[in-house]
Coordinates of C-alpha atoms in Angstrom, one line a residue:
Chain A
M176 CA -48.7 -47.7 -32.2
G177 CA -45.0 -47.5 -32.4
S178 CA -45.1 -43.7 -32.7
A179 CA -47.4 -43.4 -29.7
S180 CA -45.1 -45.4 -27.4
E181 CA -42.1 -43.5 -28.7
R182 CA -43.8 -40.2 -27.9
S183 CA -44.6 -41.4 -24.4
Y184 CA -41.0 -42.5 -24.0
T185 CA -39.8 -39.1 -25.1
R186 CA -42.3 -37.3 -22.9
R187 CA -41.1 -39.3 -19.9
D188 CA -37.5 -38.6 -20.7
T189 CA -38.3 -34.9 -21.1
L190 CA -40.1 -34.8 -17.8
L191 CA -37.2 -36.5 -16.1
F192 CA -34.7 -34.2 -17.6
L193 CA -36.8 -31.1 -16.7
A194 CA -37.2 -32.4 -13.2
C195 CA -33.5 -33.0 -12.8
L196 CA -32.8 -29.6 -14.4
G197 CA -35.2 -27.9 -12.1
L198 CA -33.8 -29.5 -9.0
S199 CA -30.3 -28.6 -10.1
I200 CA -31.3 -25.0 -10.6
V201 CA -33.1 -24.9 -7.2
A202 CA -29.9 -26.3 -5.6
L203 CA -27.8 -23.8 -7.4
F204 CA -29.8 -20.8 -6.3
S205 CA -30.7 -22.1 -2.8
P206 CA -29.2 -20.5 0.2
P207 CA -25.6 -21.7 0.9
D208 CA -26.7 -23.2 4.2
W209 CA -29.1 -25.5 2.4
G210 CA -26.4 -26.7 0.1
H211 CA -24.0 -27.3 2.9
G212 CA -26.6 -29.2 4.8
I213 CA -27.4 -31.4 1.9
A214 CA -23.7 -32.0 1.2
N215 CA -23.0 -32.9 4.8
A216 CA -26.0 -35.3 4.9
L217 CA -24.7 -36.9 1.7
R218 CA -21.2 -37.2 2.9
N219 CA -22.3 -38.7 6.2
S220 CA -24.6 -41.3 4.7
V221 CA -24.5 -42.4 1.1
L222 CA -21.0 -41.1 0.3
A223 CA -19.4 -42.3 3.5
P224 CA -18.0 -45.5 2.0
L225 CA -16.7 -43.6 -1.0
I226 CA -15.0 -41.0 1.2
W227 CA -13.4 -43.9 3.1
L228 CA -12.2 -45.3 -0.1
Q229 CA -10.8 -41.9 -1.2
A230 CA -9.1 -41.5 2.2
R231 CA -7.3 -44.9 1.6
G232 CA -6.2 -43.7 -1.8
E233 CA -4.9 -40.5 -0.4
E234 CA -3.1 -42.4 2.3
G235 CA -1.5 -44.5 -0.4
R236 CA -0.2 -41.4 -2.2
T237 CA 0.9 -39.6 1.0
G238 CA 2.4 -42.9 2.2
R239 CA 4.5 -43.0 -0.9
D240 CA 5.6 -39.4 -0.4
R241 CA 6.5 -40.3 3.2
F242 CA 8.4 -43.3 2.1
R243 CA 10.4 -41.1 -0.3
A244 CA 11.1 -38.6 2.5
V245 CA 12.2 -41.3 4.8
T246 CA 14.4 -42.9 2.1
A247 CA 16.0 -39.5 1.5
Q248 CA 16.6 -39.0 5.2
R249 CA 18.1 -42.5 5.4
D250 CA 20.4 -41.8 2.5
S251 CA 21.5 -38.5 4.0
T252 CA 22.1 -40.2 7.3
S253 CA 24.2 -42.9 5.6
Y254 CA 26.1 -40.3 3.8
I255 CA 26.9 -38.4 7.0
A256 CA 27.7 -41.7 8.8
Q257 CA 30.2 -42.6 6.1
G258 CA 32.3 -39.6 7.1
L259 CA 31.9 -40.2 10.8
P260 CA 34.9 -42.5 11.3
S261 CA 37.2 -40.0 9.7
L262 CA 35.7 -37.2 11.7
L263 CA 36.2 -39.1 14.9
A264 CA 39.8 -39.8 14.0
E265 CA 40.4 -36.2 13.2
N266 CA 38.7 -35.2 16.4
E267 CA 40.9 -37.5 18.3
R268 CA 44.0 -36.2 16.6
L269 CA 42.9 -32.6 17.4
R270 CA 42.4 -33.5 21.0
Q271 CA 45.8 -35.0 21.1
M272 CA 47.2 -31.9 19.5
L273 CA 45.4 -29.7 22.0
A274 CA 46.8 -31.8 24.8
L275 CA 50.3 -31.5 23.3
S276 CA 50.0 -27.7 22.9
R277 CA 49.1 -27.5 26.6
R278 CA 52.2 -29.5 27.6
V279 CA 54.7 -27.9 25.3
S280 CA 56.6 -25.2 27.2
T281 CA 58.2 -23.5 24.2
P282 CA 56.4 -21.0 21.8
Y283 CA 54.6 -22.8 19.0
V284 CA 52.3 -22.2 16.1
G285 CA 49.5 -24.6 15.1
A286 CA 49.5 -25.5 11.4
E287 CA 47.4 -27.5 9.1
V288 CA 49.0 -29.8 6.6
L289 CA 47.7 -28.8 3.2
H290 CA 46.6 -31.5 0.8
Q291 CA 48.6 -31.5 -2.3
A292 CA 47.1 -32.3 -5.7
Q293 CA 49.8 -34.7 -6.6
A294 CA 50.7 -37.8 -4.7
T295 CA 53.8 -37.1 -2.8
D296 CA 56.3 -39.4 -1.2
G297 CA 55.9 -37.9 2.2
R298 CA 59.4 -36.4 2.2
T299 CA 58.0 -32.9 2.4
L300 CA 54.9 -31.4 3.7
L301 CA 53.2 -28.1 2.9
L302 CA 52.0 -26.2 5.9
S303 CA 49.4 -23.4 6.1
V304 CA 51.6 -21.1 8.0
G305 CA 54.5 -19.0 6.9
Q306 CA 56.5 -15.9 7.7
R307 CA 53.4 -13.9 8.6
D308 CA 52.8 -16.4 11.4
G309 CA 56.3 -16.1 12.7
I310 CA 57.6 -19.3 11.1
S311 CA 61.3 -19.4 10.0
A312 CA 63.5 -21.9 8.5
F313 CA 64.8 -24.8 10.7
D314 CA 61.9 -24.6 13.1
P315 CA 61.1 -28.1 14.4
V316 CA 57.7 -29.6 13.5
V317 CA 56.1 -32.0 15.9
A318 CA 52.9 -34.1 16.1
P319 CA 51.4 -35.5 19.2
E320 CA 53.3 -38.7 18.7
G321 CA 56.7 -37.2 18.1
L322 CA 59.0 -35.5 15.6
I323 CA 57.8 -34.9 12.1
G324 CA 60.6 -32.9 10.7
V325 CA 62.0 -29.4 10.3
V326 CA 60.9 -26.3 8.3
L327 CA 62.9 -26.3 5.1
S328 CA 61.7 -23.1 3.4
V329 CA 59.2 -20.4 4.3
A330 CA 56.9 -18.3 2.2
E331 CA 54.6 -15.5 3.3
R332 CA 51.7 -17.7 4.1
T333 CA 53.0 -21.3 3.6
S334 CA 56.1 -23.3 4.5
I335 CA 57.6 -26.5 3.4
V336 CA 58.7 -29.1 5.9
M337 CA 61.4 -31.6 5.4
T338 CA 60.1 -34.7 7.2
W339 CA 62.2 -37.4 8.7
A340 CA 61.8 -39.4 5.4
H341 CA 63.9 -36.9 3.6
P342 CA 67.4 -38.2 2.7
E343 CA 69.0 -35.1 4.2
F344 CA 67.2 -35.4 7.5
R345 CA 69.4 -35.8 10.6
V346 CA 68.7 -35.4 14.2
S347 CA 71.0 -36.0 17.2
A348 CA 69.3 -38.5 19.5
F349 CA 69.7 -40.6 22.6
T350 CA 67.8 -43.4 24.2
V351 CA 65.4 -42.6 26.9
N352 CA 67.4 -44.4 29.5
G353 CA 70.5 -42.5 28.4
N354 CA 72.8 -45.4 27.8
A355 CA 73.3 -44.7 24.1
S356 CA 73.5 -41.7 21.8
G357 CA 73.9 -41.2 18.1
V358 CA 72.3 -39.7 15.0
V359 CA 69.0 -40.6 13.6
A360 CA 68.7 -40.6 9.8
P361 CA 66.2 -42.1 7.3
S362 CA 66.9 -45.6 6.0
G363 CA 68.4 -46.1 2.6
A364 CA 66.5 -46.6 -0.6
G365 CA 64.3 -49.6 -0.8
V366 CA 63.5 -49.7 2.9
E367 CA 60.0 -48.9 3.8
A368 CA 59.4 -45.8 6.0
A369 CA 62.0 -46.5 8.7
L370 CA 64.7 -44.6 10.5
E371 CA 68.2 -45.7 11.5
F372 CA 69.9 -44.9 14.8
R373 CA 73.5 -44.6 13.7
G374 CA 76.7 -44.0 15.5
V375 CA 75.9 -46.0 18.6
P376 CA 79.2 -47.3 20.1
Y377 CA 79.7 -51.0 19.7
R378 CA 80.0 -51.4 23.4
D379 CA 76.6 -49.9 24.1
S380 CA 73.7 -52.2 23.5
V381 CA 70.2 -50.8 23.1
P382 CA 67.3 -53.0 24.1
L383 CA 64.5 -53.6 21.7
G384 CA 61.6 -51.2 22.2
S385 CA 63.8 -48.4 23.7
L386 CA 62.4 -45.0 22.9
V387 CA 64.8 -42.7 21.2
L388 CA 64.5 -38.9 21.8
S389 CA 66.1 -35.9 20.3
S390 CA 69.1 -34.9 22.4
G391 CA 69.0 -31.1 21.7
L392 CA 72.6 -31.1 20.4
G393 CA 73.1 -28.9 17.3
G394 CA 70.6 -26.3 18.3
V395 CA 67.8 -27.2 15.9
Y396 CA 65.7 -29.7 17.7
P397 CA 64.9 -29.2 21.4
K398 CA 65.7 -32.1 23.7
G399 CA 63.2 -34.8 24.5
I400 CA 61.1 -35.1 21.3
P401 CA 60.4 -38.7 20.5
V402 CA 61.9 -39.8 17.3
G403 CA 61.2 -43.5 17.2
S404 CA 61.6 -46.8 19.0
V405 CA 64.2 -49.5 18.4
T406 CA 62.9 -52.5 16.5
G407 CA 66.2 -54.3 15.8
V408 CA 69.8 -54.1 14.6
A409 CA 70.1 -52.9 11.0
R410 CA 73.8 -53.6 10.7
E411 CA 77.0 -53.4 12.7
Q412 CA 80.6 -52.9 12.1
T413 CA 82.5 -55.2 14.4
G414 CA 84.3 -53.3 17.1
W415 CA 83.2 -49.9 15.9
E416 CA 79.5 -49.2 15.9
R417 CA 76.0 -50.6 15.7
V418 CA 73.2 -49.2 13.5
Y419 CA 69.7 -49.8 15.0
R420 CA 66.5 -49.8 13.0
L421 CA 63.8 -47.4 14.4
L422 CA 60.1 -47.4 14.1
P423 CA 59.2 -43.7 13.6
A424 CA 57.2 -42.2 16.4
A425 CA 55.1 -40.0 14.1
N426 CA 53.8 -40.6 10.6
P427 CA 53.9 -37.5 8.4
G428 CA 51.5 -39.1 5.9
S429 CA 48.7 -39.3 8.4
S430 CA 49.3 -35.9 10.0
A431 CA 46.6 -33.4 9.3
H432 CA 47.6 -30.9 12.0
V433 CA 51.1 -30.2 13.5
L434 CA 52.8 -27.8 15.8
V435 CA 55.7 -25.7 14.6
L436 CA 58.0 -24.9 17.5
V437 CA 59.1 -21.3 16.9
A438 CA 62.3 -20.1 18.6
P439 CA 62.7 -23.3 20.7
T440 CA 64.7 -22.8 23.8
G441 CA 66.9 -25.3 25.4
A442 CA 64.1 -26.7 27.5
D443 CA 63.6 -30.4 27.8
L444 CA 60.4 -31.3 26.0
A445 CA 60.3 -34.9 27.1
P446 CA 57.4 -34.3 29.6
A447 CA 55.3 -33.0 26.7
F448 CA 55.5 -36.3 25.0
P449 CA 54.5 -38.9 27.6
T450 CA 54.8 -42.5 26.8
D451 CA 51.9 -44.7 26.1
S452 CA 51.8 -46.1 29.6
A453 CA 51.9 -42.6 31.0
L454 CA 49.0 -41.6 28.7
R455 CA 47.0 -44.6 29.9
A456 CA 47.7 -43.6 33.5
L457 CA 46.7 -40.1 32.8
R458 CA 43.5 -41.3 31.2
R459 CA 42.8 -43.7 34.1
D460 CA 43.4 -40.8 36.5
S461 CA 41.0 -38.6 34.6
I462 CA 38.4 -41.3 34.6
A463 CA 38.9 -41.8 38.3
R464 CA 38.5 -38.1 38.8
V465 CA 35.3 -38.1 36.8
R466 CA 34.0 -41.0 38.8
R467 CA 34.9 -39.2 42.0
A468 CA 33.1 -36.1 40.8
D469 CA 30.1 -38.2 39.8
S470 CA 30.0 -39.9 43.2
L471 CA 30.3 -36.5 45.0
A472 CA 27.5 -35.1 42.8
D473 CA 25.4 -38.1 43.6
A474 CA 26.0 -37.7 47.3
T475 CA 25.2 -34.0 47.1
R476 CA 22.0 -34.8 45.2
L477 CA 21.0 -37.5 47.7
A478 CA 21.7 -35.1 50.6
R479 CA 19.6 -32.4 49.0
A480 CA 16.8 -34.9 48.4
V481 CA 16.9 -36.1 52.0
R482 CA 16.9 -32.5 53.3
A483 CA 14.0 -31.6 51.1
E484 CA 12.1 -34.6 52.3
S485 CA 12.7 -33.8 56.0
L486 CA 11.7 -30.2 55.4
A487 CA 8.5 -31.2 53.7
A488 CA 7.8 -33.6 56.6
V489 CA 8.4 -30.8 59.1
R490 CA 6.1 -28.5 57.2
R491 CA 3.4 -31.1 57.1
D492 CA 3.7 -31.5 60.8
T493 CA 3.5 -27.8 61.5
T494 CA 0.6 -27.2 59.2
R495 CA -1.5 -30.0 60.5
R496 CA -3.6 -29.1 63.5
R497 CA -2.3 -30.5 66.6
P498 CA -4.6 -32.4 68.9
P499 CA -5.1 -30.6 72.2
R500 CA -2.2 -31.1 74.6
A501 CA -3.0 -33.5 77.4
R502 CA -2.5 -32.0 80.7
A503 CA -0.2 -34.0 82.8
R504 CA -1.5 -34.5 86.2
P505 CA 1.0 -33.7 88.9
D506 CA 0.3 -36.9 90.7
S507 CA 0.9 -39.0 87.7
A508 CA 4.1 -37.2 86.8
R509 CA 5.9 -37.9 90.0
P510 CA 5.0 -39.3 93.3
A511 CA 3.7 -36.6 95.5
P512 CA 5.5 -36.0 98.7
A513 CA 4.0 -37.0 101.8
K514 CA 3.5 -33.5 102.9
A515 CA 3.8 -30.8 100.3
P516 CA 4.6 -27.3 101.5
P517 CA 1.6 -25.1 101.1
A518 CA 3.5 -22.3 99.4
A519 CA 5.0 -24.6 96.7
P520 CA 3.9 -23.7 93.2
P521 CA 2.1 -26.4 91.2
P522 CA 4.4 -28.6 89.1
A523 CA 5.0 -27.5 85.5
P524 CA 3.6 -29.7 82.8
L525 CA 5.9 -32.2 81.2
P526 CA 7.5 -31.2 78.0
V527 CA 5.8 -32.7 74.9
P528 CA 8.0 -34.2 72.2
G529 CA 8.0 -32.0 69.1
D530 CA 8.1 -28.7 70.9
S531 CA 11.6 -28.1 69.8
A532 CA 10.4 -28.2 66.2
Q533 CA 8.3 -25.2 66.8
Chain B
M31 CA -28.0 -62.8 -28.1
M32 CA -27.3 -61.5 -24.6
S33 CA -30.3 -61.0 -22.4
H34 CA -31.2 -57.6 -21.2
R35 CA -30.6 -58.5 -17.6
A36 CA -27.1 -59.8 -18.3
S37 CA -26.3 -56.6 -20.2
R38 CA -27.5 -54.5 -17.3
L39 CA -25.4 -56.5 -14.9
Q40 CA -22.3 -56.0 -17.0
L41 CA -23.0 -52.3 -17.2
V42 CA -23.4 -52.1 -13.4
L43 CA -20.1 -54.0 -12.9
V44 CA -18.2 -51.6 -15.2
L45 CA -19.8 -48.6 -13.5
T46 CA -18.9 -50.0 -10.1
L47 CA -15.3 -50.5 -11.2
L48 CA -15.1 -46.9 -12.5
L49 CA -16.6 -45.7 -9.2
V50 CA -13.9 -47.5 -7.2
L51 CA -11.2 -46.3 -9.6
H52 CA -12.4 -42.7 -9.2
F53 CA -12.2 -42.8 -5.4
Y54 CA -9.3 -45.1 -4.9
L55 CA -7.0 -44.8 -7.9
R56 CA -7.5 -41.1 -8.8
P57 CA -6.0 -39.7 -5.6
R58 CA -2.8 -41.6 -6.3
L59 CA -2.4 -40.3 -9.9
G60 CA -1.0 -37.0 -8.9
S61 CA -2.6 -33.8 -10.3
S62 CA -6.3 -34.1 -10.1
R63 CA -6.8 -31.4 -12.7
V64 CA -5.5 -33.5 -15.5
S65 CA -6.0 -37.0 -14.3
P66 CA -8.9 -39.0 -15.9
D67 CA -12.4 -38.4 -14.5
F68 CA -13.7 -41.9 -14.1
L69 CA -17.2 -40.8 -12.9
L70 CA -17.7 -38.9 -16.1
I71 CA -16.7 -41.9 -18.1
A72 CA -19.3 -43.9 -16.1
L73 CA -21.9 -41.2 -16.9
M74 CA -21.1 -41.2 -20.6
L75 CA -21.2 -45.0 -20.8
F76 CA -24.5 -45.1 -19.0
A77 CA -26.0 -42.3 -21.0
M78 CA -25.0 -43.6 -24.3
R79 CA -26.7 -46.9 -23.5
S80 CA -29.9 -45.6 -22.0
G81 CA -32.6 -43.1 -22.7
P82 CA -32.2 -39.3 -22.3
G83 CA -34.3 -39.3 -19.1
A84 CA -32.2 -42.0 -17.5
G85 CA -29.1 -40.3 -18.6
A86 CA -30.2 -37.0 -17.1
L87 CA -31.2 -38.7 -13.8
F88 CA -27.8 -40.5 -13.7
G89 CA -26.1 -37.3 -14.4
F90 CA -28.0 -35.6 -11.7
G91 CA -26.8 -38.3 -9.2
V92 CA -23.2 -38.0 -10.3
G93 CA -23.5 -34.2 -10.1
L94 CA -24.8 -34.4 -6.5
I95 CA -21.8 -36.6 -5.6
S96 CA -19.4 -34.1 -7.1
D97 CA -21.2 -31.2 -5.4
A98 CA -21.1 -33.0 -2.1
L99 CA -17.4 -33.7 -2.4
T100 CA -16.0 -30.6 -3.9
P101 CA -16.1 -27.2 -2.3
A102 CA -17.8 -25.5 -5.3
Q103 CA -21.1 -23.9 -5.8
F104 CA -23.7 -26.5 -4.7
G105 CA -25.9 -27.4 -7.6
A106 CA -23.5 -26.5 -10.4
G107 CA -22.2 -30.0 -10.7
A108 CA -25.7 -31.4 -10.7
L109 CA -26.7 -29.0 -13.4
A110 CA -23.7 -29.7 -15.5
H111 CA -23.8 -33.4 -15.2
T112 CA -27.6 -33.5 -15.9
L113 CA -27.1 -31.6 -19.1
V114 CA -24.2 -33.8 -20.2
G115 CA -26.1 -36.9 -19.4
Y116 CA -29.1 -35.8 -21.3
V117 CA -27.1 -34.5 -24.3
A118 CA -25.0 -37.7 -24.4
A119 CA -28.1 -39.9 -24.5
W120 CA -29.5 -37.8 -27.4
G121 CA -26.2 -37.7 -29.1
R122 CA -26.2 -41.5 -29.3
S123 CA -28.7 -41.4 -32.1
V124 CA -26.6 -38.8 -34.0
F125 CA -23.1 -40.2 -33.8
F126 CA -21.8 -43.7 -34.6
A127 CA -22.0 -44.9 -31.0
D128 CA -20.6 -48.3 -31.9
N129 CA -17.3 -46.9 -33.0
L130 CA -14.4 -47.1 -30.5
L131 CA -12.8 -43.8 -31.3
V132 CA -16.1 -41.9 -31.7
N133 CA -17.0 -43.1 -28.2
A134 CA -13.7 -41.9 -26.8
A135 CA -14.0 -38.5 -28.5
F136 CA -17.6 -38.3 -27.3
V137 CA -16.4 -38.8 -23.7
A138 CA -13.7 -36.1 -24.1
A139 CA -16.3 -33.7 -25.6
G140 CA -18.6 -34.5 -22.7
L141 CA -15.9 -33.6 -20.2
W142 CA -15.2 -30.3 -21.8
L143 CA -18.9 -29.5 -22.0
R144 CA -19.3 -30.5 -18.3
D145 CA -16.4 -28.1 -17.4
L146 CA -17.9 -25.3 -19.4
V147 CA -21.3 -25.5 -17.8
L148 CA -19.8 -26.1 -14.3
L149 CA -17.5 -23.1 -14.5
V150 CA -20.2 -20.8 -15.9
A151 CA -22.8 -22.0 -13.3
S152 CA -20.2 -21.5 -10.6
G153 CA -19.7 -17.9 -11.5
T154 CA -16.0 -18.3 -12.4
G155 CA -14.1 -15.2 -13.6
A156 CA -13.3 -14.7 -17.3
G157 CA -9.6 -15.2 -16.9
T158 CA -9.9 -18.4 -14.9
L159 CA -12.6 -19.6 -17.2
L160 CA -10.4 -19.1 -20.3
T161 CA -7.4 -20.9 -18.6
E162 CA -9.5 -23.8 -17.5
L163 CA -11.3 -24.2 -20.8
T164 CA -8.2 -23.9 -23.0
L165 CA -5.6 -25.6 -20.9
Y166 CA -6.8 -27.9 -18.1
S167 CA -10.1 -29.0 -19.5
P168 CA -8.5 -30.2 -22.9
L169 CA -5.8 -32.0 -21.0
Q170 CA -8.2 -33.7 -18.7
A171 CA -10.5 -34.5 -21.7
L172 CA -7.5 -36.1 -23.4
T173 CA -6.6 -38.3 -20.5
T174 CA -10.2 -39.1 -19.8
G175 CA -10.8 -39.9 -23.5
L176 CA -7.7 -42.1 -23.6
F177 CA -8.8 -44.0 -20.5
S178 CA -12.3 -44.4 -21.9
L179 CA -10.7 -45.9 -25.0
F180 CA -9.0 -48.4 -22.7
V181 CA -12.2 -49.3 -20.9
L182 CA -14.2 -49.6 -24.1
F183 CA -11.5 -51.8 -25.6
A184 CA -11.3 -54.0 -22.5
F185 CA -15.1 -54.4 -22.3
R186 CA -15.8 -54.2 -26.1
E187 CA -17.7 -57.5 -26.0
W188 CA -20.0 -56.1 -23.3
F189 CA -20.6 -52.8 -25.1
S190 CA -20.7 -54.2 -28.6
I191 CA -18.0 -51.9 -29.8
R192 CA -16.6 -52.2 -33.4
L193 CA -12.8 -52.2 -33.7
D194 CA -12.6 -51.2 -37.4
A195 CA -12.4 -47.6 -36.7

């Protein structure tokens, strides 16, 4: 008995296998359209939930990829944004430099301050211009804020600038109101980045905050370059002179671009360096000009819009068919005379409003 | 002694889990050419615990699914899986089906055989056939065998697997 049931079991299995094998072979050698039809039917019915599941899985993978891409973009943006403040500052300085170059009346050469590998004390700067650019020794170097120094030595493509922090730096100067003159020199050792306004006669007192400009004496620095502003009295010799402490106008350490004034003439450069209040006024003036221009542009735009609207209205009126003009009866237009002359022509019809538009 | 009905329910649960893993987890695993084939594991587990006819029928169903979802020659997957299901059910009486490693190796061999039949029936060129059978199929067989090892270990009580391999 056992062998008979085992045989039947085996026969059934074989039949099943042969049936499946036969169906598979039929599917394999059937026309492609049949296969596509069966596959489509399966995908749209039985396999629809599985395909939905697979789509969710694919979404998870692509979502992870998208997340990585977005993270990379965010990191790149953060990296760029980190440099943005310094770029803005440099942009602002370049704008100031551009404005200065427009105001300066003497010949000049724009130069970039080269970064040095070693930490320097700011007494000298290395510029990217040299003899090839027309630079020569003792050419003044200025920044938008004021005097930086003077060219100390020149090479073919570079030059070295002695800044106002150098111990040998001297410039003849006077206060902006002209009541005192003297020589500006760097402070002694131990004093942090300051200048001294020396040789001011004891009888001349200089108010705090006074702007000190180069006087043009000596032939090196043109007249009118801001050197610093008075912050206090450093020392005084009774009956002889006062030495004032100055806050330098320009900081060589933060200068990335400067102007080298080549062959400076005796012209007064004070207008090229307006004071802060003047700059503010200029800025306000430019803002007012922009606002005026904006209002003019708005008015022009409005006028154009109104004109376009009126033209469109006129076109609508002319393209629309007019109703037939009512004939004005002469008796209704004006009172008829008691006795009209027989030869008189009939009265003309009254003008209709809108005729002028035609 | 576990009843026949409970054993069948456990098998259905494991097969359902493998089905879900195949369609939900596999797309997330990266390269589909070497990631484990959960459907084939399900087929092998079913075939090794049923008769050759049922194995062939189950293989035919799995093959139809793969034919409907992959842009290959329609019918090739059904043929390959039918053969694998039938052979796996017969092989159960030949090999030590209760051994963990033997089961895993059996799954890996089934995958390689499936690929062989599938590629030949699809009319794949000799170069591609050689590359597939010597590179990608062994890699996928390895990953599939390893995952089947994990499944058999996790459900060893249900499948009565010996761990003294």
